[in-house]
Coordinates of N, CA and C in Angstrom, one line a residue:
Chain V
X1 N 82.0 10.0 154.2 CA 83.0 10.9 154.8 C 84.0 11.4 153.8
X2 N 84.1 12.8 154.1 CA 85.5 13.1 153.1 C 86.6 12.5 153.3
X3 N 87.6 12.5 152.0 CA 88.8 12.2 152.5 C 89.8 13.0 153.4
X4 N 89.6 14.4 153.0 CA 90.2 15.3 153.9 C 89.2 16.1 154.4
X5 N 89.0 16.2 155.7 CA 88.1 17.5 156.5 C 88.6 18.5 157.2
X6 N 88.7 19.5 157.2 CA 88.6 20.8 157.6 C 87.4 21.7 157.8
X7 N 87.5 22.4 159.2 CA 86.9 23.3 159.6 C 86.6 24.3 158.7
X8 N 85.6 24.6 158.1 CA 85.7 25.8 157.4 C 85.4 26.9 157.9
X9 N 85.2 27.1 159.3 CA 85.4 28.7 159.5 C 84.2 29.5 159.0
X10 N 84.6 30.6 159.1 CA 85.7 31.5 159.3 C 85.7 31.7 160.6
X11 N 87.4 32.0 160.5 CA 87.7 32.2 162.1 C 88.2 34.0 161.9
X12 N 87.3 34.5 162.7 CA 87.8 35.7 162.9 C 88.8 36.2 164.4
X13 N 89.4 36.1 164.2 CA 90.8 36.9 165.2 C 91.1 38.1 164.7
X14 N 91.4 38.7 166.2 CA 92.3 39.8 166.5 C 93.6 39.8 166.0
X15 N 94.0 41.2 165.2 CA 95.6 41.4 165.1 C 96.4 40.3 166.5
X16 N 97.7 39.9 166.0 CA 98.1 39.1 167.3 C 97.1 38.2 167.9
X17 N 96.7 37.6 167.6 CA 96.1 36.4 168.0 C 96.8 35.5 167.6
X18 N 96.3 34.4 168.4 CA 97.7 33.0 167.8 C 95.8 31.8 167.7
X19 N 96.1 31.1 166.4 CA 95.2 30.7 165.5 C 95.3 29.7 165.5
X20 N 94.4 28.1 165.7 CA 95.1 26.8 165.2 C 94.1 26.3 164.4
X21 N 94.1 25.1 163.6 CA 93.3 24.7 162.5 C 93.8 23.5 162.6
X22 N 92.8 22.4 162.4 CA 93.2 21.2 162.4 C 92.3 20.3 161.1
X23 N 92.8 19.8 161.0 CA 92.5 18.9 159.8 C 92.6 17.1 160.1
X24 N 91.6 16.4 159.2 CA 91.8 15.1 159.5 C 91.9 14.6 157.7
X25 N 91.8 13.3 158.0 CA 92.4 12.1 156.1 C 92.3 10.9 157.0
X26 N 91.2 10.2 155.7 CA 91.1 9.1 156.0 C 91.9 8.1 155.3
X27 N 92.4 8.4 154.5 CA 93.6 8.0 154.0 C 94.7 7.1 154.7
X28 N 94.9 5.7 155.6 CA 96.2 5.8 156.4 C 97.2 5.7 155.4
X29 N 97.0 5.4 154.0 CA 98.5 5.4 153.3 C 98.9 6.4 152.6
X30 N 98.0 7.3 152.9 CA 98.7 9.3 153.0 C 100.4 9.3 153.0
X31 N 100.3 9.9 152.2 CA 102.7 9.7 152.2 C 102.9 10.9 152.4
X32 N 102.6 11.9 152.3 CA 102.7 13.9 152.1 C 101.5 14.6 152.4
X33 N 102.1 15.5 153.1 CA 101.2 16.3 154.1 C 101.5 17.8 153.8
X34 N 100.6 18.5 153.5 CA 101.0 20.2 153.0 C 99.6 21.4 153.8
X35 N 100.2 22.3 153.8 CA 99.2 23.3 153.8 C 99.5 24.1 153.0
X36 N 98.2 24.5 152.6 CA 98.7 25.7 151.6 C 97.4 26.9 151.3
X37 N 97.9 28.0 151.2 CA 97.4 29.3 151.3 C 96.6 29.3 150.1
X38 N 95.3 30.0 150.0 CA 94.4 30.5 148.4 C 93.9 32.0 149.2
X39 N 94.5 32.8 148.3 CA 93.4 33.7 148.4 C 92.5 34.1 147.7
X40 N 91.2 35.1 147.6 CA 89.9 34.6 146.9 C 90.8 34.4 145.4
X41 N 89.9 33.7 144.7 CA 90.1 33.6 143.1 C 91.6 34.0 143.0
X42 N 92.3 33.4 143.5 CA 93.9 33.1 143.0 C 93.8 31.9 143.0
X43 N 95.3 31.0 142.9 CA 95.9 30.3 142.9 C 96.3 29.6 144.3
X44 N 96.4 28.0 144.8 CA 97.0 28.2 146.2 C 98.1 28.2 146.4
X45 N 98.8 28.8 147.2 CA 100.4 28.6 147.6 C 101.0 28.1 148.4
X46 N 101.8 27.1 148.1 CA 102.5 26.0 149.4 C 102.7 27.2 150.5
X47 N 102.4 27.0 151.6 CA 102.9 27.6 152.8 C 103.7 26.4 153.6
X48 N 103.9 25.3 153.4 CA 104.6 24.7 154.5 C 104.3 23.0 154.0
X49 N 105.6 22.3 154.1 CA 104.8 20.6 153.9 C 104.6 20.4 155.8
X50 N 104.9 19.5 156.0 CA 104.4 19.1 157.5 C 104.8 17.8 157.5
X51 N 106.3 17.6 158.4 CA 107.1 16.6 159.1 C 106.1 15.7 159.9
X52 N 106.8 14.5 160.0 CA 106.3 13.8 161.3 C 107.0 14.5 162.4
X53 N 108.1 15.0 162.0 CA 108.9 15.5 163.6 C 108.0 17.2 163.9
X54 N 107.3 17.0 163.0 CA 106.7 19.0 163.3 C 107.5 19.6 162.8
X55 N 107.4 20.8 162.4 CA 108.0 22.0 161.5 C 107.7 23.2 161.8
X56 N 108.3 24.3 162.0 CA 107.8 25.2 162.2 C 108.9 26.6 160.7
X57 N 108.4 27.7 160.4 CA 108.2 28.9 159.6 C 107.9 29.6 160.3
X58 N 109.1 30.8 160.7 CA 108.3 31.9 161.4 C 107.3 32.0 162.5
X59 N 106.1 32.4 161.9 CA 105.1 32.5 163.1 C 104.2 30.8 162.8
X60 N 104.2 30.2 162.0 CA 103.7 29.2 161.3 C 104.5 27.9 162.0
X61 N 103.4 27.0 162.4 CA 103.7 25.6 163.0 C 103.3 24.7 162.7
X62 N 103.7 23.5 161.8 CA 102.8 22.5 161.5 C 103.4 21.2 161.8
X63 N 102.0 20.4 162.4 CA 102.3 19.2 163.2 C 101.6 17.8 162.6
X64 N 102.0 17.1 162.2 CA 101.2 15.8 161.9 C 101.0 14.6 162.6
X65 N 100.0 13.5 162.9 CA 100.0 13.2 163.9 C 99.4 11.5 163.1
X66 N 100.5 10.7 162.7 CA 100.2 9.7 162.0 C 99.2 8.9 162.6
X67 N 99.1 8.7 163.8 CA 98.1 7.4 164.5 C 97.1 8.6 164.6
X68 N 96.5 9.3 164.8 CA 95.4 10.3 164.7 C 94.5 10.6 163.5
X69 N 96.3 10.2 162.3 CA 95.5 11.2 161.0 C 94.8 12.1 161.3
X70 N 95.6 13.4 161.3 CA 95.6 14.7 161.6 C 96.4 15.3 161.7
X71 N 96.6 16.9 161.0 CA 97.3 17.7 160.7 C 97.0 19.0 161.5
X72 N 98.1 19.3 162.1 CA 97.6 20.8 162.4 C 98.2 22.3 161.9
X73 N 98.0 23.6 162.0 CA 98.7 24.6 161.8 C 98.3 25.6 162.9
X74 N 99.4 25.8 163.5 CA 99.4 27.0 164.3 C 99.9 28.6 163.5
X75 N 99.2 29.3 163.8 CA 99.7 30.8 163.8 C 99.5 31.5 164.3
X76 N 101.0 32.2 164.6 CA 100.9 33.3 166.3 C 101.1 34.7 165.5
X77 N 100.8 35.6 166.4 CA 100.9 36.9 166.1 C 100.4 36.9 164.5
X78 N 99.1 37.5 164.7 CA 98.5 37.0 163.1 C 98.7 38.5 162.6
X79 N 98.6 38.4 161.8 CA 98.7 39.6 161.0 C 97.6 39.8 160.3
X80 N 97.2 40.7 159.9 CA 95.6 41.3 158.6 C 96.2 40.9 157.3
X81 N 97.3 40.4 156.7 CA 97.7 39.8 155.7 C 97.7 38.6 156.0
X82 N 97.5 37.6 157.1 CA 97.2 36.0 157.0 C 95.9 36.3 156.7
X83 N 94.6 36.8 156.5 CA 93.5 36.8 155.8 C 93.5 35.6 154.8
X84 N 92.9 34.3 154.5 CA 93.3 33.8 153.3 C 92.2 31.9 153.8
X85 N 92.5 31.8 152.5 CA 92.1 30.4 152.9 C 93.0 29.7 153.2
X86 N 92.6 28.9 154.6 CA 94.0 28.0 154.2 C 93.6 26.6 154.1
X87 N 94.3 25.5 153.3 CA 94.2 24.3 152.4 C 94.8 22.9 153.2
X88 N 94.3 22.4 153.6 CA 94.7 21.2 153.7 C 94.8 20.4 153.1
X89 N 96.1 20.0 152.5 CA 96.4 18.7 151.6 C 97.2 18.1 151.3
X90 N 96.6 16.4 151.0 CA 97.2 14.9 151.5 C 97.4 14.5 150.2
X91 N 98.7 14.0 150.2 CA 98.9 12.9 148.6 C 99.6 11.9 149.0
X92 N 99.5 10.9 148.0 CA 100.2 9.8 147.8 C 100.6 9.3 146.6
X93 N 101.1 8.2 146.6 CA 101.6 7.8 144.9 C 102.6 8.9 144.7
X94 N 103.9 9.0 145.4 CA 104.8 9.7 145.6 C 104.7 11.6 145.2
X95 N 103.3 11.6 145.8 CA 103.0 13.1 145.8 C 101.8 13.3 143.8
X96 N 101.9 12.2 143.4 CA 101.3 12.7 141.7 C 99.7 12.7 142.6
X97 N 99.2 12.6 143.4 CA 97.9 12.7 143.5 C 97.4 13.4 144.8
X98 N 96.9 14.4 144.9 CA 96.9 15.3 145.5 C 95.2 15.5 146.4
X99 N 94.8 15.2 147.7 CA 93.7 15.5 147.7 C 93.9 16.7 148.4
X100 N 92.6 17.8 148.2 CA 92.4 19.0 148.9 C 91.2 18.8 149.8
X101 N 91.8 19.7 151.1 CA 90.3 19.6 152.4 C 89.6 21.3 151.6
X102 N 88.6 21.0 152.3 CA 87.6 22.3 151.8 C 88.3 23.8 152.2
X103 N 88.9 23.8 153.1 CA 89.6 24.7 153.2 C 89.2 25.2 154.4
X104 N 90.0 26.2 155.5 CA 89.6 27.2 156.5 C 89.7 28.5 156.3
X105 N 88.9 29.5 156.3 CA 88.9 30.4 155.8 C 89.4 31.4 157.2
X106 N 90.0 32.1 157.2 CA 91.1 33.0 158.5 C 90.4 34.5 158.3
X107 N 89.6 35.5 159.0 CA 89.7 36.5 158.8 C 90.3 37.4 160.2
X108 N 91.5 38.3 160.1 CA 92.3 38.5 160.7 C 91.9 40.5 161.3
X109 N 91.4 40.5 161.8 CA 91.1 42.1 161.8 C 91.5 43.3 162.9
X110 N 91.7 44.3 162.8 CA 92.3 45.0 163.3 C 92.0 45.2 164.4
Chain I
X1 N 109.5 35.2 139.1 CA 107.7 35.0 138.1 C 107.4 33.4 138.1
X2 N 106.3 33.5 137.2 CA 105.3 32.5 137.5 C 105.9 31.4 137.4
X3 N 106.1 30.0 137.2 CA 106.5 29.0 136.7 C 105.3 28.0 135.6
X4 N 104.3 28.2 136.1 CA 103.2 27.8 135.0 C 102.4 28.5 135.1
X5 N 102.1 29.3 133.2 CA 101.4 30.4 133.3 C 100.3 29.0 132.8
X6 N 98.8 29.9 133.1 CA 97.6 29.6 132.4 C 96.7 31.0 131.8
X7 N 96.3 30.9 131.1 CA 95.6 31.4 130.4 C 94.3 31.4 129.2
X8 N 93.3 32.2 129.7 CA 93.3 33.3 129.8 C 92.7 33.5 131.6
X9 N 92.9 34.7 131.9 CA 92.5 34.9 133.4 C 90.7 34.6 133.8
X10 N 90.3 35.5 132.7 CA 88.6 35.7 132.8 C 88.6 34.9 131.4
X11 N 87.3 34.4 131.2 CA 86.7 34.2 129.9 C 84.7 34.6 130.4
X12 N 84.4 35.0 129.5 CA 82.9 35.3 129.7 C 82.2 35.1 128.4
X13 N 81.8 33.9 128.1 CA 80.8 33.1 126.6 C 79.6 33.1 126.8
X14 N 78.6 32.9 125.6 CA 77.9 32.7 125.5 C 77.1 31.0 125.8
X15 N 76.6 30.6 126.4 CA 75.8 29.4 126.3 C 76.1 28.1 124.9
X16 N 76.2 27.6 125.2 CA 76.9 26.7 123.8 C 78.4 26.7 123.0
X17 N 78.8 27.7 123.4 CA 80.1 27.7 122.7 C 81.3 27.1 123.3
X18 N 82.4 26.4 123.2 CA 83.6 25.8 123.6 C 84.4 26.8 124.3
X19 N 85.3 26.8 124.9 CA 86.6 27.4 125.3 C 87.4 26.5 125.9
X20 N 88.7 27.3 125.7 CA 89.9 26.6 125.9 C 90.5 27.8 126.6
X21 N 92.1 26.5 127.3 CA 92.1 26.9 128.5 C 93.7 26.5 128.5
X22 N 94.6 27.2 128.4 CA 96.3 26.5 128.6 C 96.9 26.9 129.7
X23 N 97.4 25.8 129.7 CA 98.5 25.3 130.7 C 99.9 25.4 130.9
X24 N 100.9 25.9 130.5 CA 102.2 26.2 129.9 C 103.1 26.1 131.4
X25 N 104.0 24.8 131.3 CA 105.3 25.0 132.4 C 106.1 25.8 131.8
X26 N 107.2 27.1 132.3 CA 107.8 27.4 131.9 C 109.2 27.6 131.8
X27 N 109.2 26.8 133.3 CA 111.0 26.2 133.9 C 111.1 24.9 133.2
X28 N 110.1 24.1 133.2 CA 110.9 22.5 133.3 C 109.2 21.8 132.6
X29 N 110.0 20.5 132.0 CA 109.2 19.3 131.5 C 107.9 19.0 132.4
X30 N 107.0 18.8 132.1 CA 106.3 18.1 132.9 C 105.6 17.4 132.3
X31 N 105.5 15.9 132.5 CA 104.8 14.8 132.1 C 103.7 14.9 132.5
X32 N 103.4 15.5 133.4 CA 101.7 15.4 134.0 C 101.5 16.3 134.1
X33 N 100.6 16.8 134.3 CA 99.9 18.1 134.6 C 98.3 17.8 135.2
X34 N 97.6 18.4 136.0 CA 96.6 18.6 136.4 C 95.3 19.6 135.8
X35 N 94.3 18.9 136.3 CA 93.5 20.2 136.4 C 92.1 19.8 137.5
X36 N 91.9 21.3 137.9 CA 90.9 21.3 138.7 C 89.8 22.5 138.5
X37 N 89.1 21.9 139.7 CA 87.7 22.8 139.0 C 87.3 23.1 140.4
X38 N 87.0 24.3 140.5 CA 86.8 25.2 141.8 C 85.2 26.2 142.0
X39 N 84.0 25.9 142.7 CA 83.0 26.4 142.9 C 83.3 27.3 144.2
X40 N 82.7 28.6 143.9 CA 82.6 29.1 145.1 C 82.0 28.6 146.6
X41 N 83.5 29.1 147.5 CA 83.5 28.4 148.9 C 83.9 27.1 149.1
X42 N 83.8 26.6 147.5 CA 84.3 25.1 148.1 C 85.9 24.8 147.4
X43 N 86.2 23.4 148.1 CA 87.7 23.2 147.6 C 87.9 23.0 145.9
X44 N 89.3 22.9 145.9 CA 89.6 22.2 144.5 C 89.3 21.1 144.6
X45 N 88.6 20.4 142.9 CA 88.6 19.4 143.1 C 89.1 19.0 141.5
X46 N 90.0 18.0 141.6 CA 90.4 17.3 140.5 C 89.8 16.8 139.5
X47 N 90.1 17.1 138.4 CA 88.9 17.2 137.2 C 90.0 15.6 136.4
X48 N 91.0 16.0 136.2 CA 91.7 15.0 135.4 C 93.1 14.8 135.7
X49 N 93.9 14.3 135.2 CA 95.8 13.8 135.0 C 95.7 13.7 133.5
X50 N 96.5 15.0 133.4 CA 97.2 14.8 132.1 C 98.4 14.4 131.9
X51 N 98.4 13.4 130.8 CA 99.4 12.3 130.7 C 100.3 13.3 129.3
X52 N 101.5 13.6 129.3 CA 101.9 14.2 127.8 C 102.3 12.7 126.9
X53 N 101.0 13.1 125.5 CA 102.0 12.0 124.8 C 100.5 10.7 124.8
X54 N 99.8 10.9 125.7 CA 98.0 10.0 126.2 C 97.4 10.6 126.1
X55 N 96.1 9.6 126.1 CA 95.0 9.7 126.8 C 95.2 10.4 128.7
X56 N 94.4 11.5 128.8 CA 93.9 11.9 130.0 C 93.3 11.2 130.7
X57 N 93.6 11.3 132.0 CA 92.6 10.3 133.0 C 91.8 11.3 134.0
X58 N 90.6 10.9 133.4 CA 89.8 11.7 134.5 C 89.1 10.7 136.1
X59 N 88.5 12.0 136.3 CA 88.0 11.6 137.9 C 86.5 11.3 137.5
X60 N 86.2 10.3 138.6 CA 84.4 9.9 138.6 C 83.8 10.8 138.4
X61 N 82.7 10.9 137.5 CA 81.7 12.0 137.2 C 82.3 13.3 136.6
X62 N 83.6 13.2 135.9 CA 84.0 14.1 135.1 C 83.8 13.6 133.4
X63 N 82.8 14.5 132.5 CA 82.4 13.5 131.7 C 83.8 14.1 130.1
X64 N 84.5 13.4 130.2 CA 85.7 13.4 129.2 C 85.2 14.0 127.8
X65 N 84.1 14.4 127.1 CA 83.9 14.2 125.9 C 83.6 15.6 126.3
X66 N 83.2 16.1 127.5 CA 82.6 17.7 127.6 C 84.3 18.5 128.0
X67 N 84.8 17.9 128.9 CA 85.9 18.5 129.0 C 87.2 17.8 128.2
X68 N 87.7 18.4 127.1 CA 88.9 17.5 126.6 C 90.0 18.4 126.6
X69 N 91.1 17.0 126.8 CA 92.2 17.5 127.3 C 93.1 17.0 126.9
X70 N 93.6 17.9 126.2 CA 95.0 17.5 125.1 C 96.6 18.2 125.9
X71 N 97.5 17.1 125.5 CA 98.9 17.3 126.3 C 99.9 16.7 125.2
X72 N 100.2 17.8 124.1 CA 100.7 17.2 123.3 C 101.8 17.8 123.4
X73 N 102.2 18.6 123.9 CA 103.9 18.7 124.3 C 104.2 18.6 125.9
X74 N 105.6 18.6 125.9 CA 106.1 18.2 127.5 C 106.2 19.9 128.1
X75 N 105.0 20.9 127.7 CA 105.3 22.1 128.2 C 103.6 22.6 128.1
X76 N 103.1 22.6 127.7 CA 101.3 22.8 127.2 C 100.7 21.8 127.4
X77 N 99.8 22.1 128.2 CA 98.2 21.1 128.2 C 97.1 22.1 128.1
X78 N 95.8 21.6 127.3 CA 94.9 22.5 127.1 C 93.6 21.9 128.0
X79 N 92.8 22.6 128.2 CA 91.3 22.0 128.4 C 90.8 23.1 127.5
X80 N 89.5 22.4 127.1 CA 88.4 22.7 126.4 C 87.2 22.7 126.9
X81 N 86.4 23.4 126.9 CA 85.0 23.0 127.7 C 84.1 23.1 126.3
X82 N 83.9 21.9 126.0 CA 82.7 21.9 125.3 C 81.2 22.1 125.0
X83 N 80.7 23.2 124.2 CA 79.4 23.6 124.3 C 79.1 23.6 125.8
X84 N 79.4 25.0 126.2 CA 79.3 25.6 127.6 C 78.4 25.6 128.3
X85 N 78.0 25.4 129.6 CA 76.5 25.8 130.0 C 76.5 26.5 131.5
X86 N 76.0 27.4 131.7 CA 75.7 28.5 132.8 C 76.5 27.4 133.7
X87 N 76.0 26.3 134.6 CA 76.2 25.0 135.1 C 77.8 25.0 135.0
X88 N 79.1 25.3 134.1 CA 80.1 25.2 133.8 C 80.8 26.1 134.4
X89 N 80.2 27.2 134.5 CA 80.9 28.4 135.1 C 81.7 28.0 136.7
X90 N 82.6 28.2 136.8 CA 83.5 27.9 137.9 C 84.6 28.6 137.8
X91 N 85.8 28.4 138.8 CA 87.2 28.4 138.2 C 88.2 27.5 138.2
X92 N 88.7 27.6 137.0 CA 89.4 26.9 136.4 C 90.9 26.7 136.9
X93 N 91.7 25.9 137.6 CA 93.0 25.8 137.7 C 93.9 24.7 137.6
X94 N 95.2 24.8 136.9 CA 95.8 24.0 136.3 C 97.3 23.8 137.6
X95 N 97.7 22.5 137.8 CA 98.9 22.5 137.9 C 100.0 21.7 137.7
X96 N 101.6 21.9 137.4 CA 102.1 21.2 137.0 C 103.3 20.2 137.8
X97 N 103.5 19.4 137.5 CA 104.7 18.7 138.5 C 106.0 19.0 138.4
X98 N 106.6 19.3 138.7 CA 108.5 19.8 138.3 C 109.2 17.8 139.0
X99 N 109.7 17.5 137.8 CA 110.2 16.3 138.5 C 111.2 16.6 139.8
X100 N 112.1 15.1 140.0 CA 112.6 15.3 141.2 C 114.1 16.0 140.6
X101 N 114.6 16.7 141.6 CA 115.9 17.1 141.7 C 116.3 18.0 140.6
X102 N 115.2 18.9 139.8 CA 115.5 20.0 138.8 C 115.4 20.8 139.7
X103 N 114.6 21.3 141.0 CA 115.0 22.5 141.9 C 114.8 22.3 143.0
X104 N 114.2 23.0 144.3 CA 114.5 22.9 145.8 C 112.6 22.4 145.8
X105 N 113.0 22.1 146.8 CA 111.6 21.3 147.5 C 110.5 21.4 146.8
X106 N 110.1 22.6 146.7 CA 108.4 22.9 145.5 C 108.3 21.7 144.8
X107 N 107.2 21.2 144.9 CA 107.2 20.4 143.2 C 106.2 20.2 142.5
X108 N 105.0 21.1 143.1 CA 103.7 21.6 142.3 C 103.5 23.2 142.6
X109 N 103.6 23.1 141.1 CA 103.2 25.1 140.6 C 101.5 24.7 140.6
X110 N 101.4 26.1 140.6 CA 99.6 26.2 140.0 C 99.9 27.0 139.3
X111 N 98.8 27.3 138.2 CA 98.5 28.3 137.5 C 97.8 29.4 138.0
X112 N 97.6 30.4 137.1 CA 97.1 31.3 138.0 C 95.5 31.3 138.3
X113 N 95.3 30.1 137.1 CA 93.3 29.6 137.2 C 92.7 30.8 136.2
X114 N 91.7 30.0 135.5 CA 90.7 30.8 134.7 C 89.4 30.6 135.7
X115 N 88.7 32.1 135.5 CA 87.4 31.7 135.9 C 86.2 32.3 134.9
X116 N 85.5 31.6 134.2 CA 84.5 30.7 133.6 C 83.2 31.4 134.0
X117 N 83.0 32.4 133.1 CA 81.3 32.8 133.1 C 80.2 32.5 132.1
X118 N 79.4 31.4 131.9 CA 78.5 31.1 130.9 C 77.7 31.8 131.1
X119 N 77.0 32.5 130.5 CA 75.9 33.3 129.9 C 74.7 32.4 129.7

């Protein structure tokens, strides 16, 4: 079993569509919870860490769900620029170790 | 702009030959640094922990003697890929840690990643 799993999609939605993605870690001594954006052959980019109390960013909602282990991201009113991978990922050892889920891939279209 | 550049963006070698690969923080110290290694469609995955000042610690089935990784200042880390093979070709991305309380939340940069064509 991975340590982090994710859906990899692709999920294709409509402009305005509202999107969720969920992610699991087997991990229970997981300390930090992130999602984070790749688009092709870039770099990823923190989009959001993810509270136990929930967090939300604009159109962006992220929820974590300790007795579950599992993470989620919502996104409403999508836009053709959320196109992107998005990254699920768990660290511990005060964040120096970092695992990545395979990723969901979002395609957003007009 | 960036906070840790890497470079070079593209590399495209010949079969057998080395390349190298840097890592440069450009706000702040970083004792560690990362690197990972990225196949089409699939996630990053962690190739090593670079220690500045050590020995690197790599991950299961990363064989250290093909990829070496030198971190000899608190600002540069290199990888090398030794005597290259088609099989090597991936992309390459590096990242660094900003300790605690030099800026706001962030506290891993990426690089912008090399990607790795063996011939």
């Amino acid at each position: 079993r991975k340590e982090v799993e994710q859906d990899p999609g692709p999920f294709n939605v409509p402009e305005g569509a509202t999107v969720a993605f969920n992610c699991t870690y087997s991990n229970s001594a997981s300390q930090s919870f992130f999602w984070y954006r790749q688009d092709c052959r870039k770099e990823p980019k923190l989009l959001m860490s993810v509270y136990s109390s929930g967090n939300e960013d604009g159109r962006f909602t992220a929820q974590l769900n300790r007795a579950s282990q599992y993470i989620s991201l919502l996104i409403r009113d999508s836009k053709l620029s959320d196109s992107a991978t998005y990254l699920c990922v768990v660290g511990f050892n005060a964040g120096n170790m970092l695992t990545f889920g395979g990723g969901t891939r979002l395609m957003v279209k007009p | 702009g960036a906070v840790v550049s890497q470079h070079p963006s593209w590399v495209i070698c010949k079969s057998g030959t080395s390349v190298k690969i840097e890592c440069r923080s450009l706000d702040f110290q970083a004792t560690t640094m990362f690197w990972y290694r990225q196949f089409p469609k699939q996630s990053l995955m962690l190739m090593a922990t670079s220690n500045e000042g050590s020995k690197a610690t790599y991950e299961q089935g990363v064989e250290k003697d093909k990829f070496l990784i030198n971190h000899a200042s608190l600002t540069l880390s290199t990888l090398t890929v030794t005597s290259a093979h088609p099989e090597d070709s991936s992309f390459y991305i590096c990242s660094a840690r900003r300790p605690p309380g030099v800026g706001p939340d962030e506290k891993l940069f990426f690089g912008s990643g090399t990607q790795l064509s063996v011939l």
